[in-house]
Structure formats: structure tokens, C-alpha cells
mmCIF file of C-alpha atoms in Angstrom:
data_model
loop_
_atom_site.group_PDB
_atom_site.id
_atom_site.type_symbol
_atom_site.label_atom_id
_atom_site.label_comp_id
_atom_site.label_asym_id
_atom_site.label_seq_id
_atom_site.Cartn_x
_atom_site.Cartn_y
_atom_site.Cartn_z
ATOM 1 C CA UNK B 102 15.546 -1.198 5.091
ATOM 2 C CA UNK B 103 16.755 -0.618 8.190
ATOM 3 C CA UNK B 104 16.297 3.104 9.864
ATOM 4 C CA UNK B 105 15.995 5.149 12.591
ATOM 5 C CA UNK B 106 15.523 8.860 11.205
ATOM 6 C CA UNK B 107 12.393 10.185 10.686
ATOM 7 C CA UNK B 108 14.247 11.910 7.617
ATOM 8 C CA UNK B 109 14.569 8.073 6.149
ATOM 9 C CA UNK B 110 12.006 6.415 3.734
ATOM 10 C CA UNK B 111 12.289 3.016 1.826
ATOM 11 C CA UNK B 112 8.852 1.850 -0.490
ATOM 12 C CA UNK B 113 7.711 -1.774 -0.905
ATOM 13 C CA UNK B 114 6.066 -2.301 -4.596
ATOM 14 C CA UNK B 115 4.561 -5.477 -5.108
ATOM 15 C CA UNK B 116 3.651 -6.270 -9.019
ATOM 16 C CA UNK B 117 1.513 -8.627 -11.015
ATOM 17 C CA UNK B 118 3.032 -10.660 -13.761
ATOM 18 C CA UNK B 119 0.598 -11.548 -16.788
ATOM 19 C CA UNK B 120 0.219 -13.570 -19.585
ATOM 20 C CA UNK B 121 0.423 -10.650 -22.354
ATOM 21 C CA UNK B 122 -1.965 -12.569 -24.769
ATOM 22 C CA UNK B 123 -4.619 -13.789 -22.051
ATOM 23 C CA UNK B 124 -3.546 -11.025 -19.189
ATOM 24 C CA UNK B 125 -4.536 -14.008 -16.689
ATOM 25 C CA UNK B 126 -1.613 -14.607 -13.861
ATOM 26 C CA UNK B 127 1.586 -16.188 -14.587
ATOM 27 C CA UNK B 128 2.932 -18.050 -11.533
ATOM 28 C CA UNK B 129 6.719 -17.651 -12.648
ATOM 29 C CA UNK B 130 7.901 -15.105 -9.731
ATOM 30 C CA UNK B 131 10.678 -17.638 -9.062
ATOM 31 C CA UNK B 132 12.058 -17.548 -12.507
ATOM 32 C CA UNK B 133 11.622 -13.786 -12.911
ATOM 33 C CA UNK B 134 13.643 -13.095 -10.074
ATOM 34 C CA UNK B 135 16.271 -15.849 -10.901
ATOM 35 C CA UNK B 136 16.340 -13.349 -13.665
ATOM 36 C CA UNK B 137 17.399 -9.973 -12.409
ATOM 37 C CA UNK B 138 20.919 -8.776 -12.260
ATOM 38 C CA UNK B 139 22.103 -10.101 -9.014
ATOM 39 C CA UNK B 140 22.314 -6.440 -6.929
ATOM 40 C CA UNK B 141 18.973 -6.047 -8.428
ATOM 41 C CA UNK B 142 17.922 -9.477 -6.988
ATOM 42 C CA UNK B 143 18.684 -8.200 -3.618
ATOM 43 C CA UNK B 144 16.371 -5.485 -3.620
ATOM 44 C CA UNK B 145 13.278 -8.775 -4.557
ATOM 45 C CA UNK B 146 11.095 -10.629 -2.220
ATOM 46 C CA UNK B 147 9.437 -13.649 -2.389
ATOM 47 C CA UNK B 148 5.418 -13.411 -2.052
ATOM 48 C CA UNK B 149 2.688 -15.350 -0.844
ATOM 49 C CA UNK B 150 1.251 -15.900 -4.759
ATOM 50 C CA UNK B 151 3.739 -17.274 -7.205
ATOM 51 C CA UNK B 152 2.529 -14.625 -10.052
ATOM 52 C CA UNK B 153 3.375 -11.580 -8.068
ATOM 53 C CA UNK B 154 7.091 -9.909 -7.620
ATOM 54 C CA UNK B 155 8.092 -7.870 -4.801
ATOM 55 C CA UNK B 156 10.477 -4.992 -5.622
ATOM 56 C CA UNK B 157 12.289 -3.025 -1.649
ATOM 57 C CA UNK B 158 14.045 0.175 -2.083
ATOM 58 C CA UNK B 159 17.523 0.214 -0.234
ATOM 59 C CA UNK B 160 16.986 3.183 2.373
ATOM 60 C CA UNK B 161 16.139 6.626 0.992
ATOM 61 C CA UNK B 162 16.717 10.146 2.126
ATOM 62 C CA UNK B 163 14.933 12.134 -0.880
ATOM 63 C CA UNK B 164 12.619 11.913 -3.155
ATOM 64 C CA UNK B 165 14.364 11.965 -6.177
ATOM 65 C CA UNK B 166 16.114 9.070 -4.879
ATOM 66 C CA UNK B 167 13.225 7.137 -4.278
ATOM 67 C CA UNK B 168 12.227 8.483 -8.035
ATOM 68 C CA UNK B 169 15.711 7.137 -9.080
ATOM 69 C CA UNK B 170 15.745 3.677 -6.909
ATOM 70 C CA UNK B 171 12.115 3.038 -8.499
ATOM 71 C CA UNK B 172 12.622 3.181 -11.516
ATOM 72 C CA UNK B 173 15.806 0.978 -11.881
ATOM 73 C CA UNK B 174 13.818 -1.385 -9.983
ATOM 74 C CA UNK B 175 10.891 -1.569 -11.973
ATOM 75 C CA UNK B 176 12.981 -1.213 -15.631
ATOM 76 C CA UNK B 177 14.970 -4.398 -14.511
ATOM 77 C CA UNK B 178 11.724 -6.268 -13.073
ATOM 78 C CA UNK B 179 9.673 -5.969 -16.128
ATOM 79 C CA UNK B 180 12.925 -6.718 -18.787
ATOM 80 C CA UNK B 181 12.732 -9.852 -16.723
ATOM 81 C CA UNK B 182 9.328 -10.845 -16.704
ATOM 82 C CA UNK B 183 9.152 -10.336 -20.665
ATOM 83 C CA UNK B 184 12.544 -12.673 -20.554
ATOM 84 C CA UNK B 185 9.851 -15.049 -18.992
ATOM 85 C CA UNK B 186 7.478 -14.863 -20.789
ATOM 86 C CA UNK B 187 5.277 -11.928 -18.956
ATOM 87 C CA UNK B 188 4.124 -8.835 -18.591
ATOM 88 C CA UNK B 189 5.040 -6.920 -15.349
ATOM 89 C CA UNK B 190 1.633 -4.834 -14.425
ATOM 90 C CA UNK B 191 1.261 -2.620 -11.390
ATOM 91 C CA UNK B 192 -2.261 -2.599 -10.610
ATOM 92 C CA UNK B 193 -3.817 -3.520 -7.337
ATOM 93 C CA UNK B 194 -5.469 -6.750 -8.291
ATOM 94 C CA UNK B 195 -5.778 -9.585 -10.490
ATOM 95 C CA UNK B 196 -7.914 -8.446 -13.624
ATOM 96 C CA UNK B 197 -8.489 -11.391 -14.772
ATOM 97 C CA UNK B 198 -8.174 -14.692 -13.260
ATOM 98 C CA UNK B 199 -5.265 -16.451 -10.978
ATOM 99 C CA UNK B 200 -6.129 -20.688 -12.328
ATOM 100 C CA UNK B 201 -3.003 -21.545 -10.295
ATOM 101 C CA UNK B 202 -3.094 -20.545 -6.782
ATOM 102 C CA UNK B 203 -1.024 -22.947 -4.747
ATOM 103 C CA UNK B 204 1.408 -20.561 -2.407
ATOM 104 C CA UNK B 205 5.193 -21.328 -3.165
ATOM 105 C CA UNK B 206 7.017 -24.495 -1.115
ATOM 106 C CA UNK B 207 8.109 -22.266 1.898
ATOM 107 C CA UNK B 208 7.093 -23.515 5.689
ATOM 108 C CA UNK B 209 5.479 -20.113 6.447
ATOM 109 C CA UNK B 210 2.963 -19.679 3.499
ATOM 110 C CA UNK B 211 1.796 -23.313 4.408
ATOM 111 C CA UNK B 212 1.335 -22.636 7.684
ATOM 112 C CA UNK B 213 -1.098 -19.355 6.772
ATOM 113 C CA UNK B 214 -2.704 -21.410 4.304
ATOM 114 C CA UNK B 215 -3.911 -24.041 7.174
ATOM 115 C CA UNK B 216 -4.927 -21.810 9.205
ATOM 116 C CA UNK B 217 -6.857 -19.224 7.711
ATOM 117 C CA UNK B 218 -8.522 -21.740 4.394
ATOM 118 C CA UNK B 219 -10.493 -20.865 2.060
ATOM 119 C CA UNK B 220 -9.808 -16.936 2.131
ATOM 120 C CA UNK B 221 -6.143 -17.730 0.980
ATOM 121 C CA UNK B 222 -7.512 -19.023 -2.693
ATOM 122 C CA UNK B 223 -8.639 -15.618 -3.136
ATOM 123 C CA UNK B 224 -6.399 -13.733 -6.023
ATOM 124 C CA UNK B 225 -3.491 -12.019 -5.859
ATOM 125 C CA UNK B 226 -3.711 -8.311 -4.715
ATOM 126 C CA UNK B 227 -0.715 -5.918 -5.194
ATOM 127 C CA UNK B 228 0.030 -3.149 -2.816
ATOM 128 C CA UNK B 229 2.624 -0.249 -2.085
ATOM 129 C CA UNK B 230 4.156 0.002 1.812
ATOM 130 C CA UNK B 231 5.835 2.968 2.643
ATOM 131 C CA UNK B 232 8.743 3.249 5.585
ATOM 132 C CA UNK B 233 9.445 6.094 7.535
ATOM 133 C CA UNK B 234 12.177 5.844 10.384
ATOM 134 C CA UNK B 235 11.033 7.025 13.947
ATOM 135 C CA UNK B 236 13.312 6.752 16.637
ATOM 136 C CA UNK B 237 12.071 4.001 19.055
ATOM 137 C CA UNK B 238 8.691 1.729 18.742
ATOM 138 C CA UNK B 239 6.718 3.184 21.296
ATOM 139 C CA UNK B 240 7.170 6.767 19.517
ATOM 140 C CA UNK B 241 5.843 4.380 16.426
ATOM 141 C CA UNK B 242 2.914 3.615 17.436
ATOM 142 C CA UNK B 243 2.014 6.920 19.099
ATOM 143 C CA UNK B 244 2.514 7.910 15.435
ATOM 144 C CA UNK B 245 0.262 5.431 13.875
ATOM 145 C CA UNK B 246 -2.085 7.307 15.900
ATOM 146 C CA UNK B 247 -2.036 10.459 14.693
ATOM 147 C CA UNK B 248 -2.266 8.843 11.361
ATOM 148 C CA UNK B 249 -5.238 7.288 11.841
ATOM 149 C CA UNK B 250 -7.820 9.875 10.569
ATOM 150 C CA UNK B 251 -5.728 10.718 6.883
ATOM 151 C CA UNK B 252 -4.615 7.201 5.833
ATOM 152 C CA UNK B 253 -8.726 7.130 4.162
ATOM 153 C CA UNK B 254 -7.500 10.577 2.257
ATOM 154 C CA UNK B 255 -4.336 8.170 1.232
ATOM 155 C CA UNK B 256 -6.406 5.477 0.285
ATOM 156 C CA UNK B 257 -8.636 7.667 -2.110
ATOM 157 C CA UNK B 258 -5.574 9.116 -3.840
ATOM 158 C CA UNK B 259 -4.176 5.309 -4.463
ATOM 159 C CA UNK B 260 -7.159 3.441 -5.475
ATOM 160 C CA UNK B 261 -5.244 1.486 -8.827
ATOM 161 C CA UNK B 262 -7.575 -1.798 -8.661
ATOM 162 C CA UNK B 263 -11.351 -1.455 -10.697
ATOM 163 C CA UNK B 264 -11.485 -4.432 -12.514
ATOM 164 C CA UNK B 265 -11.541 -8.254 -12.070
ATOM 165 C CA UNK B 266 -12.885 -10.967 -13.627
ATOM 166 C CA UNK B 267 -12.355 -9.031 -16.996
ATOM 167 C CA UNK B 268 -14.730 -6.454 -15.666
ATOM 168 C CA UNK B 269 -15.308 -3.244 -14.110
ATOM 169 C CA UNK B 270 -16.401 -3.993 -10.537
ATOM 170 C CA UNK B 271 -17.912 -0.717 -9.397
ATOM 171 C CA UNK B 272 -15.081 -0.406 -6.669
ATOM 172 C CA UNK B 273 -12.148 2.118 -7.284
ATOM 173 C CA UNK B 274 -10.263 -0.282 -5.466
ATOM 174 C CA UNK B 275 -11.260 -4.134 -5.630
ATOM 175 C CA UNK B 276 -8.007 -4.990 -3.856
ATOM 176 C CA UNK B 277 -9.308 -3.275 -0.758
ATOM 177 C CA UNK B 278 -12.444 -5.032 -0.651
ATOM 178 C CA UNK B 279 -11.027 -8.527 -1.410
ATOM 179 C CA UNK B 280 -8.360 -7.913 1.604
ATOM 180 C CA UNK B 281 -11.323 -7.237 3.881
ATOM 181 C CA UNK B 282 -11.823 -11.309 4.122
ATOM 182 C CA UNK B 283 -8.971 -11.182 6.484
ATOM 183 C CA UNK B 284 -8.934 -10.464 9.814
ATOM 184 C CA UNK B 285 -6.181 -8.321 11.252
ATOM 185 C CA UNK B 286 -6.651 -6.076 8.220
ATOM 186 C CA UNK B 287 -8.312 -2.567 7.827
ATOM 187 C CA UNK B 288 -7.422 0.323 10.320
ATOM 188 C CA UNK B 289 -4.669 0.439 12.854
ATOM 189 C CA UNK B 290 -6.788 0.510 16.320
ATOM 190 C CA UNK B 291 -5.811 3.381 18.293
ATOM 191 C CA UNK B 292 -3.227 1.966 21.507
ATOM 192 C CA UNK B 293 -2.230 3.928 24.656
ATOM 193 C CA UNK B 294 1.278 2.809 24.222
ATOM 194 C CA UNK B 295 4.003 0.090 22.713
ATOM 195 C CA UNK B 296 2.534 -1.988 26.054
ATOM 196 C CA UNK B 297 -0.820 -1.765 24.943
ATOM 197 C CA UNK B 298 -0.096 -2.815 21.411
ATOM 198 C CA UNK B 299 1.752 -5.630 22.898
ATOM 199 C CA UNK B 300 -1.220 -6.606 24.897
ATOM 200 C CA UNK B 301 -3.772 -6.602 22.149
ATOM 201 C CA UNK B 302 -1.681 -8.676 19.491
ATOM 202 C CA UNK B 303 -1.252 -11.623 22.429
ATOM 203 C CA UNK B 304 -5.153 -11.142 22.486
ATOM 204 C CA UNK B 305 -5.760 -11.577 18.680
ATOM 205 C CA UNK B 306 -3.042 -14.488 18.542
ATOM 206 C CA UNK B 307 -4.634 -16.453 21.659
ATOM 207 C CA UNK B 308 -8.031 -15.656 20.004
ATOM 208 C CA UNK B 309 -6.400 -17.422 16.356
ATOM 209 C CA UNK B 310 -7.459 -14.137 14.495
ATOM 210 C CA UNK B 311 -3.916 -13.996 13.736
ATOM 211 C CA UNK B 312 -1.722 -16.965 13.388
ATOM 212 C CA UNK B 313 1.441 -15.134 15.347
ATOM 213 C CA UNK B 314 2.362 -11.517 16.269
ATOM 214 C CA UNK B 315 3.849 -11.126 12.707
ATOM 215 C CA UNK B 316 0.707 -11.090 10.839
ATOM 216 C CA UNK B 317 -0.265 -7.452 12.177
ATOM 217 C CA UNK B 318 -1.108 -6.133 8.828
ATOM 218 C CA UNK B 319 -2.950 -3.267 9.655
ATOM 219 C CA UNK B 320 -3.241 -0.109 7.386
ATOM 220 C CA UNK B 321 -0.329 1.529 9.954
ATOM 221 C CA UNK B 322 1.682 -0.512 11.967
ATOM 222 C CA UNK B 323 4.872 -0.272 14.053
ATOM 223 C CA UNK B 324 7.169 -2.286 11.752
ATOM 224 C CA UNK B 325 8.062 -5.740 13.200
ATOM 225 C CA UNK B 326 11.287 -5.839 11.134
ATOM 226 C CA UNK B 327 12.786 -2.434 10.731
ATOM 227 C CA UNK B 328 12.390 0.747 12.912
ATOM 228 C CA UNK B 329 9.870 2.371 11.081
ATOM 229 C CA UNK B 330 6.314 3.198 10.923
ATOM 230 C CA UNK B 331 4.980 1.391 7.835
ATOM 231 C CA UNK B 332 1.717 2.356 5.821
ATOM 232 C CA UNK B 333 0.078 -0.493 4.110
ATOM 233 C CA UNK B 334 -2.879 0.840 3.095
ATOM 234 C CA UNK B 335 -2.517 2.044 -0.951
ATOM 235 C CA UNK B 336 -2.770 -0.179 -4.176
ATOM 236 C CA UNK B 337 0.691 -0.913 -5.613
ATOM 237 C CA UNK B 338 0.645 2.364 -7.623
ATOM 238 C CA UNK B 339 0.311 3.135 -11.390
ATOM 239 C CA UNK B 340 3.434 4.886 -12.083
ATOM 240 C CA UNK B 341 6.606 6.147 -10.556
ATOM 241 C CA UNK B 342 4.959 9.776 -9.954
ATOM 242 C CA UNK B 343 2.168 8.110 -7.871
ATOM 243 C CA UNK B 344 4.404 6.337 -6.215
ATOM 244 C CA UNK B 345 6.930 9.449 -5.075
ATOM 245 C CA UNK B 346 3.531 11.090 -3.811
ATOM 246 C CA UNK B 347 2.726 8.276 -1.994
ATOM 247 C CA UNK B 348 6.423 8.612 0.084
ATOM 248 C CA UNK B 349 6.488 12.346 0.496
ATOM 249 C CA UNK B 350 2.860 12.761 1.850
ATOM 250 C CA UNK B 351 3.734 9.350 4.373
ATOM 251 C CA UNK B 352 6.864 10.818 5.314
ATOM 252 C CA UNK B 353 5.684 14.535 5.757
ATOM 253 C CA UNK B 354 2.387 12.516 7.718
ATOM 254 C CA UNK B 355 4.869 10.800 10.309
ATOM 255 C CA UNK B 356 7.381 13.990 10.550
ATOM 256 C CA UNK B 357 3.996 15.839 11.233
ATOM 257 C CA UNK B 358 2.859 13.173 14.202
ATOM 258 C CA UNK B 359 6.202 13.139 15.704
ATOM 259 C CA UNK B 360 6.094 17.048 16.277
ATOM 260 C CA UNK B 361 2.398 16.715 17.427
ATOM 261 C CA UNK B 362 3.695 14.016 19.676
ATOM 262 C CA UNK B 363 6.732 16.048 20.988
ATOM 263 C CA UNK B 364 4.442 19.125 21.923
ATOM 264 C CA UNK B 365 2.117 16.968 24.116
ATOM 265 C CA UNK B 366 -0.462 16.423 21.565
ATOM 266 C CA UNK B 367 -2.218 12.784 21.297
ATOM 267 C CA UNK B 368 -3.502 11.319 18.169
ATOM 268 C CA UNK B 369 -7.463 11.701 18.330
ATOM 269 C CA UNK B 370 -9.667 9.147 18.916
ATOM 270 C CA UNK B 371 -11.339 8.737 16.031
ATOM 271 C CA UNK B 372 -14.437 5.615 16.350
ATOM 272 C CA UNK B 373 -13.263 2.570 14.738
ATOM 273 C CA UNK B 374 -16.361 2.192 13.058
ATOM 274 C CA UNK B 375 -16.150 5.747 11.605
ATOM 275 C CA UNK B 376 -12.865 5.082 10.326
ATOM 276 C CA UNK B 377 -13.535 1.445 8.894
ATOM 277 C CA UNK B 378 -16.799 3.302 6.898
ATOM 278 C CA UNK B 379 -14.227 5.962 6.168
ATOM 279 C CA UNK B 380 -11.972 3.614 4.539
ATOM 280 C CA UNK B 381 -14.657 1.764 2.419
ATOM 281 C CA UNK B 382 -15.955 4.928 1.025
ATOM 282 C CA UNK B 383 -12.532 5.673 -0.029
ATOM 283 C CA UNK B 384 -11.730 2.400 -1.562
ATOM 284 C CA UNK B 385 -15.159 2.063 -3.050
ATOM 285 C CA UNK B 386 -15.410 5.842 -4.764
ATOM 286 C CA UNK B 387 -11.513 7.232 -4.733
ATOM 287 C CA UNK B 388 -11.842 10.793 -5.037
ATOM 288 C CA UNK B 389 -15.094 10.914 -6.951
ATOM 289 C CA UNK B 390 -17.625 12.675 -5.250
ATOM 290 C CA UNK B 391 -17.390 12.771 -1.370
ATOM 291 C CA UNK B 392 -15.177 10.857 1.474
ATOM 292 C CA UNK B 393 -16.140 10.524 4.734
ATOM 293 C CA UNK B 394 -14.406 12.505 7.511
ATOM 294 C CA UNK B 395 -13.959 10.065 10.804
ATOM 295 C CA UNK B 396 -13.527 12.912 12.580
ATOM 296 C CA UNK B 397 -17.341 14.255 12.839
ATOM 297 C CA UNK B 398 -18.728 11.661 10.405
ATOM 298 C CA UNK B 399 -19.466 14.217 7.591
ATOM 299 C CA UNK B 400 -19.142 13.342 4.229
ATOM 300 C CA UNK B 401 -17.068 15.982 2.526
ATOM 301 C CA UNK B 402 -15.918 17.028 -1.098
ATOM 302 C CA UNK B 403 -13.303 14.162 -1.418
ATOM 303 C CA UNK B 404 -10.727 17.193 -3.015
ATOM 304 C CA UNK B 405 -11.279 19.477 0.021
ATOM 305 C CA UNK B 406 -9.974 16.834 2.672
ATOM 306 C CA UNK B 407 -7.089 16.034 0.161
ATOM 307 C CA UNK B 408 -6.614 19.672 0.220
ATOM 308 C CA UNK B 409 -6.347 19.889 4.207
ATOM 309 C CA UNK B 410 -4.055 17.134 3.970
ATOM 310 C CA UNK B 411 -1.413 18.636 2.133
ATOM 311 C CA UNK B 412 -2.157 22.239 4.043
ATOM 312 C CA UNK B 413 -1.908 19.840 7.787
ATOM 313 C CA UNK B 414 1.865 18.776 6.324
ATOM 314 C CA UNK B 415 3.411 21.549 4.442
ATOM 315 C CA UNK B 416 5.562 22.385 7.414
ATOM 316 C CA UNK B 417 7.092 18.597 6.949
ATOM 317 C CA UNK B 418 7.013 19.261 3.219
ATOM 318 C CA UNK B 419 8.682 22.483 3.167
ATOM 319 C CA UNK B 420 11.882 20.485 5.680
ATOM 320 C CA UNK B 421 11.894 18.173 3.807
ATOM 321 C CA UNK B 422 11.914 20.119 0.410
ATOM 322 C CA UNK B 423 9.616 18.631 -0.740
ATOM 323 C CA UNK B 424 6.832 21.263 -1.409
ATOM 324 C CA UNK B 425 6.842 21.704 -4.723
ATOM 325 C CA UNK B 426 7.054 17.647 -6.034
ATOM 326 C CA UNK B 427 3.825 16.710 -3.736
ATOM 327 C CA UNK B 428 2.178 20.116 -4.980
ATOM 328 C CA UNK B 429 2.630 19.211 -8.784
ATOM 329 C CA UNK B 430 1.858 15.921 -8.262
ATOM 330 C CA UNK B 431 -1.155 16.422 -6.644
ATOM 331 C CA UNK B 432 -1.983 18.868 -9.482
ATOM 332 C CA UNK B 433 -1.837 16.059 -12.062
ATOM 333 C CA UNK B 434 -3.856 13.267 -9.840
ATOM 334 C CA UNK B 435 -6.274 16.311 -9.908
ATOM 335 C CA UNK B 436 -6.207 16.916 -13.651
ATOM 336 C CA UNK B 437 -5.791 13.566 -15.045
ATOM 337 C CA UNK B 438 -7.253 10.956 -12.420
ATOM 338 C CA UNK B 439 -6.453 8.310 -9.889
ATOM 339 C CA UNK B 440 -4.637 5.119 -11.217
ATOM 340 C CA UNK B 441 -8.803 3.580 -11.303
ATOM 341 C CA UNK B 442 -9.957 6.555 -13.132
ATOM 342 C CA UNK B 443 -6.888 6.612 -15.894
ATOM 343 C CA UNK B 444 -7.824 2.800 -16.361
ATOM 344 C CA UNK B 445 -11.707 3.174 -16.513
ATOM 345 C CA UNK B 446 -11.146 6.195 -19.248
ATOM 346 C CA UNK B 447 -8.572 3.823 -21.366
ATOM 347 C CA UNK B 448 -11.172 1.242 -21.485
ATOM 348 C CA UNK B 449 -14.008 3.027 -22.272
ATOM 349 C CA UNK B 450 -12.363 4.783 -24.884
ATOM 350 C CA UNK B 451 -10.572 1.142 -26.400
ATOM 351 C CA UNK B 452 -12.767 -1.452 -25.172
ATOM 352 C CA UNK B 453 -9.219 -3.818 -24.264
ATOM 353 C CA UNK B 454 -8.358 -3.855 -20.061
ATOM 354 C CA UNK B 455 -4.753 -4.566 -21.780
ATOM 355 C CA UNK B 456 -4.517 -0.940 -22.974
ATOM 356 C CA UNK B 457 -6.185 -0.125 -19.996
ATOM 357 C CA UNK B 458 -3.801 -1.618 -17.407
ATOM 358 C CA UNK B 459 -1.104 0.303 -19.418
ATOM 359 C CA UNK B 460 -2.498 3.631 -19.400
ATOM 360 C CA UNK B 461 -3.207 3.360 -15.561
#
């Protein structure tokens, strides 16, 4: 999805494909995508576990064609999953059980899964990246600065992954806590400059924490493909509406940083540690109750730091026109739930996670 306007934003949605009976993983990606119409095909990915199916936007400039692009993707994905047998799910993690776990035949996946053992055989885990176009790399990672602090408040708004193993595991988001086996995972470190990035990936890949420079998977990184900013941090998300919040509030959050940036004002520097408790708390309670703020380290009314978030980007929001979508959206996560609280309520009230992974 290549870019270079901040106006630009393309969304990555990676999806679980199920046995409908048993709702354990199916690992027929390969044939699922064999079966999408063929411009359809384009916009599909192969992934590193052979039950999930990534779906790319082309390159968007609005939200309602993001809204439009999403949904043709993800009508054609599941018609061909239930051509194959499956169910396509979006939901952050395996709910169930993954018995086959080999990575497909491709030179790359083997080469992750000798390095880094054990920690690949964990289950698949779905997420949602989000692409905003900046102008040059070193503006992007000045940006993933500024982002640093409010990619927790994203987190809590995205958490779509309580269960596994067939049950609730206390976590709003178990994908979150299963990716934190990795290294080169969790919050983008805060850099002085492209230079500096540069720098500390040659440490991390001389140190074997990551295999090359292309496994920086931090929550925000500079994108090593396209020239974007790209947020990693949400679960693949429950429904199209989640989703188009997702993309304005990352957009209007990287429109926001590039103004900061132009009028001489740095991201802060918010204490790692701060901002990897930050990020548990999020993925571990959502929006229930309190999330920490990395900036002083006081836990605050999870709904009043969502709240400042939305007031910090309005001025993005309102460019973009975009206002009014994020504002109603944000309405409904606040009436009816995050993605882990619409599933937890659907299985409490019917007892069956398959009823439950369709209401989140």
C-alpha cells in the first residue's frame, strides 16, 4: 500500500479460519485464498500459521472507503472459507486449539522457526495494522514518538481476544499476552532520529533478539515496506465499525504528531517501563475500570483518557471529516462494549463461545 500523504490510510486484517462444528483451527489458508476472485486474491497475504488469512486494503483516502474496501474484503474471504470448509472468525486469538502448527513451506517462516523455537508453536493470534503515509522515514519515526503514550488507550478500545482453550482467560486480550513471548514486541522505544533507530535494530540483530532488521514488530514502527507509520498494536477487530475507528483515530493520531513535530514539539519521553505496565493493564482489563497513564503513572478512569484522546485529535478529525464517524463510534464501544466484552456477554447469556465469537 504504497503512500506518502499523511491524508493516506490502508488496514491489514488478519482472520482465523475454524472448523464450524469443533471451532478448533483449520490450516487451509492456501486453499481459501486459491479461492477468492482473483482481484480479490491480490488484496491476500500469506501468514506465518496455515489457519489464518490475511486480508490488505488497496490505499485509502476516507473512511467510508476503508468502510467500503473492508467489507468486500471480508464478504469474499469468509464465502471462501465456508467453500472450504470453514468459518472465517475475526477475533484476536485461537479459542480453542491450533493441533496443526507446522508454518507453511516458505524459506522465511523456516528460518524464524529455527531461530526463535519453541515460542513459534504457540497459537495463532490475529491482529489489525493500520497505515498512515508520512512524508519521509525520519519524520516516521519522530511520529512513532509522539504516539507512544495513546497506543495503551488504542489497545483498550481493541481488546477482541478473552478466550482460549475453550475458556475465558481473565485477559481482555489473550493475544497480547501470548505475543509477549517474543522479543522485539511490545512498545516502540522512543529514538532521537531515523539514525538512531538504525543503530538500535543492528544492536538487537547482532544481539539475535531479532533474526534481521525486518522483524521490528513493535506496537509503532516506521514501515520497512511502504512509507508509512504502521500501528500494530490492536486485536484483528470484531466488526467493520471497530475497524473504521481503529483508522480514523490512527490517522487523526499521526496527522496530530506531524503538526506537533512541525511546530518544534518532541514526542515525550514517557519510561519504557511505564508504558510496557501501561500496555498490560490495557490488554489485561480493556476499558473496564482504570488504565494506566505513562505519563505520571496514575491510574485513571479508562473512559476519561479515551475521552482526552479523541479531544487531543479533533483538530485531525475535523480535516479530515471525520468528526462525527469516530464520535458515534466511540458512542457505541461506550454503550455496547469492546469486541471482549460483546463476547463475554454472548457467552454468559448462551453458554456456546460459537455464538459468542459471532456476536463479538
Amino acid at each position: 500500500m504504497p503512500s506518502s500523504s499523511p491524508e493516506t490510510v490502508g488496514v491489514e486484517e488478519e482472520f482465523l479460519l475454524l472448523d464450524p462444528g469443533t471451532l478448533v483451527n483449520l490450516p487451509v489458508a492456501e486453499a481459501v485464498r486459491k479461492s477468492l476472485p482473483e482481484d480479490v486474491r491480490e488484496q491476500s497475504r500469506p501468514e506465518f500459521r496455515q489457519s489464518m488469512l490475511e486480508m490488505v486494503t488497496p490505499v485509502c483516502t476516507g473512511l467510508d472507503e476503508v468502510r467500503e474496501q473492508l467489507l468486500r474484503l471480508r464478504r469474499a474471504a469468509a464465502r471462501a472459507a465456508v467453500e472450504n470448509g470453514a468459518r472465517l472468525v475475526a477475533v484476536g486469538a485461537t479459542p480453542v486449539a491450533e493441533p496443526e502448527r507446522t508454518v507453511p513451506d516458505d524459506p522465511r517462516f523456516r528460518a524464524i522457526l529455527d531461530h526463535y523455537g519453541p515460542v513459534v508453536d504457540d497459537p495463532a493470534v490475529c491482529g489489525c495494522h493500520v497505515h498512515v503515509g508520512v512524508p519521509d522515514r525520519e519524520l516516521a519515526v519522530r511520529v512513532c514518538n509522539h504516539l507512544r503514550p495513546w497506543l495503551p488507550v488504542v489497545q483498550a478500545l481493541t481488546v477482541n481476544s478473552p478466550f482460549h482453550a475453550g475458556r475465558d482467560t481473565g485477559h481482555a486480550s489473550w493475544r497480547a499476552m501470548q505475543l509477549d513471548r517474543w522479543p522485539a514486541l511490545g512498545p516502540s522505544p522512543w529514538f532521537a532520529s531515523a539514525g538512531d533507530f538504525d543503530r538500535t535494530v543492528e544492536l538487537l540483530v547482532a544481539s539475535g533478539v531479532m533474526l534481521d532488521e525486518s522483524l521490528v514488530l513493535w506496537h509503532a514502527r516506521p514501515s520497512a515496506r511502504y512509507p508509512t507509520v504502521e500501528v500494530r498494536v490492536a486485536d484483528v477487530c470484531p466488526s467493520v465499525d471497530d475497524a473504521v475507528l481503529l483508522a480514523g483515530l490512527v490517522r487523526a493520531l499521526v496527522a496530530t504528531a506531524l503538526a506537533d513535530i512541525a511546530a518544534g514539539r518532541t514526542g515525550p519521553a514517557v519510561s519504557d517501563l511505564a508504558l510496557r505496565a501501561a500496555h498490560w493493564n490495557a490488554a489485561h482489563q480493556g476499558l473496564d475500570g482504570t488504565l494506566l497513564d505513562p505519563r505520571d503513572g496514575r491510574a485513571r478512569p479508562a473512559w476519561d483518557l479515551v475521552d482526552e484522546l479523541a479531544d487531543t485529535v479533533t483538530a485531525a478529525l475535523v480535516d479530515f471529516g471525520d468528526l462525527a464517524v469516530v464520535r458515534r463510534q466511540l458512542a457505541r464501544i461506550r454503550r455496547d462494549g469492546t469486541g471482549a466484552n460483546r463476547q463475554r456477554r454472548a457467552f454468559a447469556r448462551t453458554g456456546d463461545l460459537g455464538s459468542a465469537l459471532i456476536a463479538g
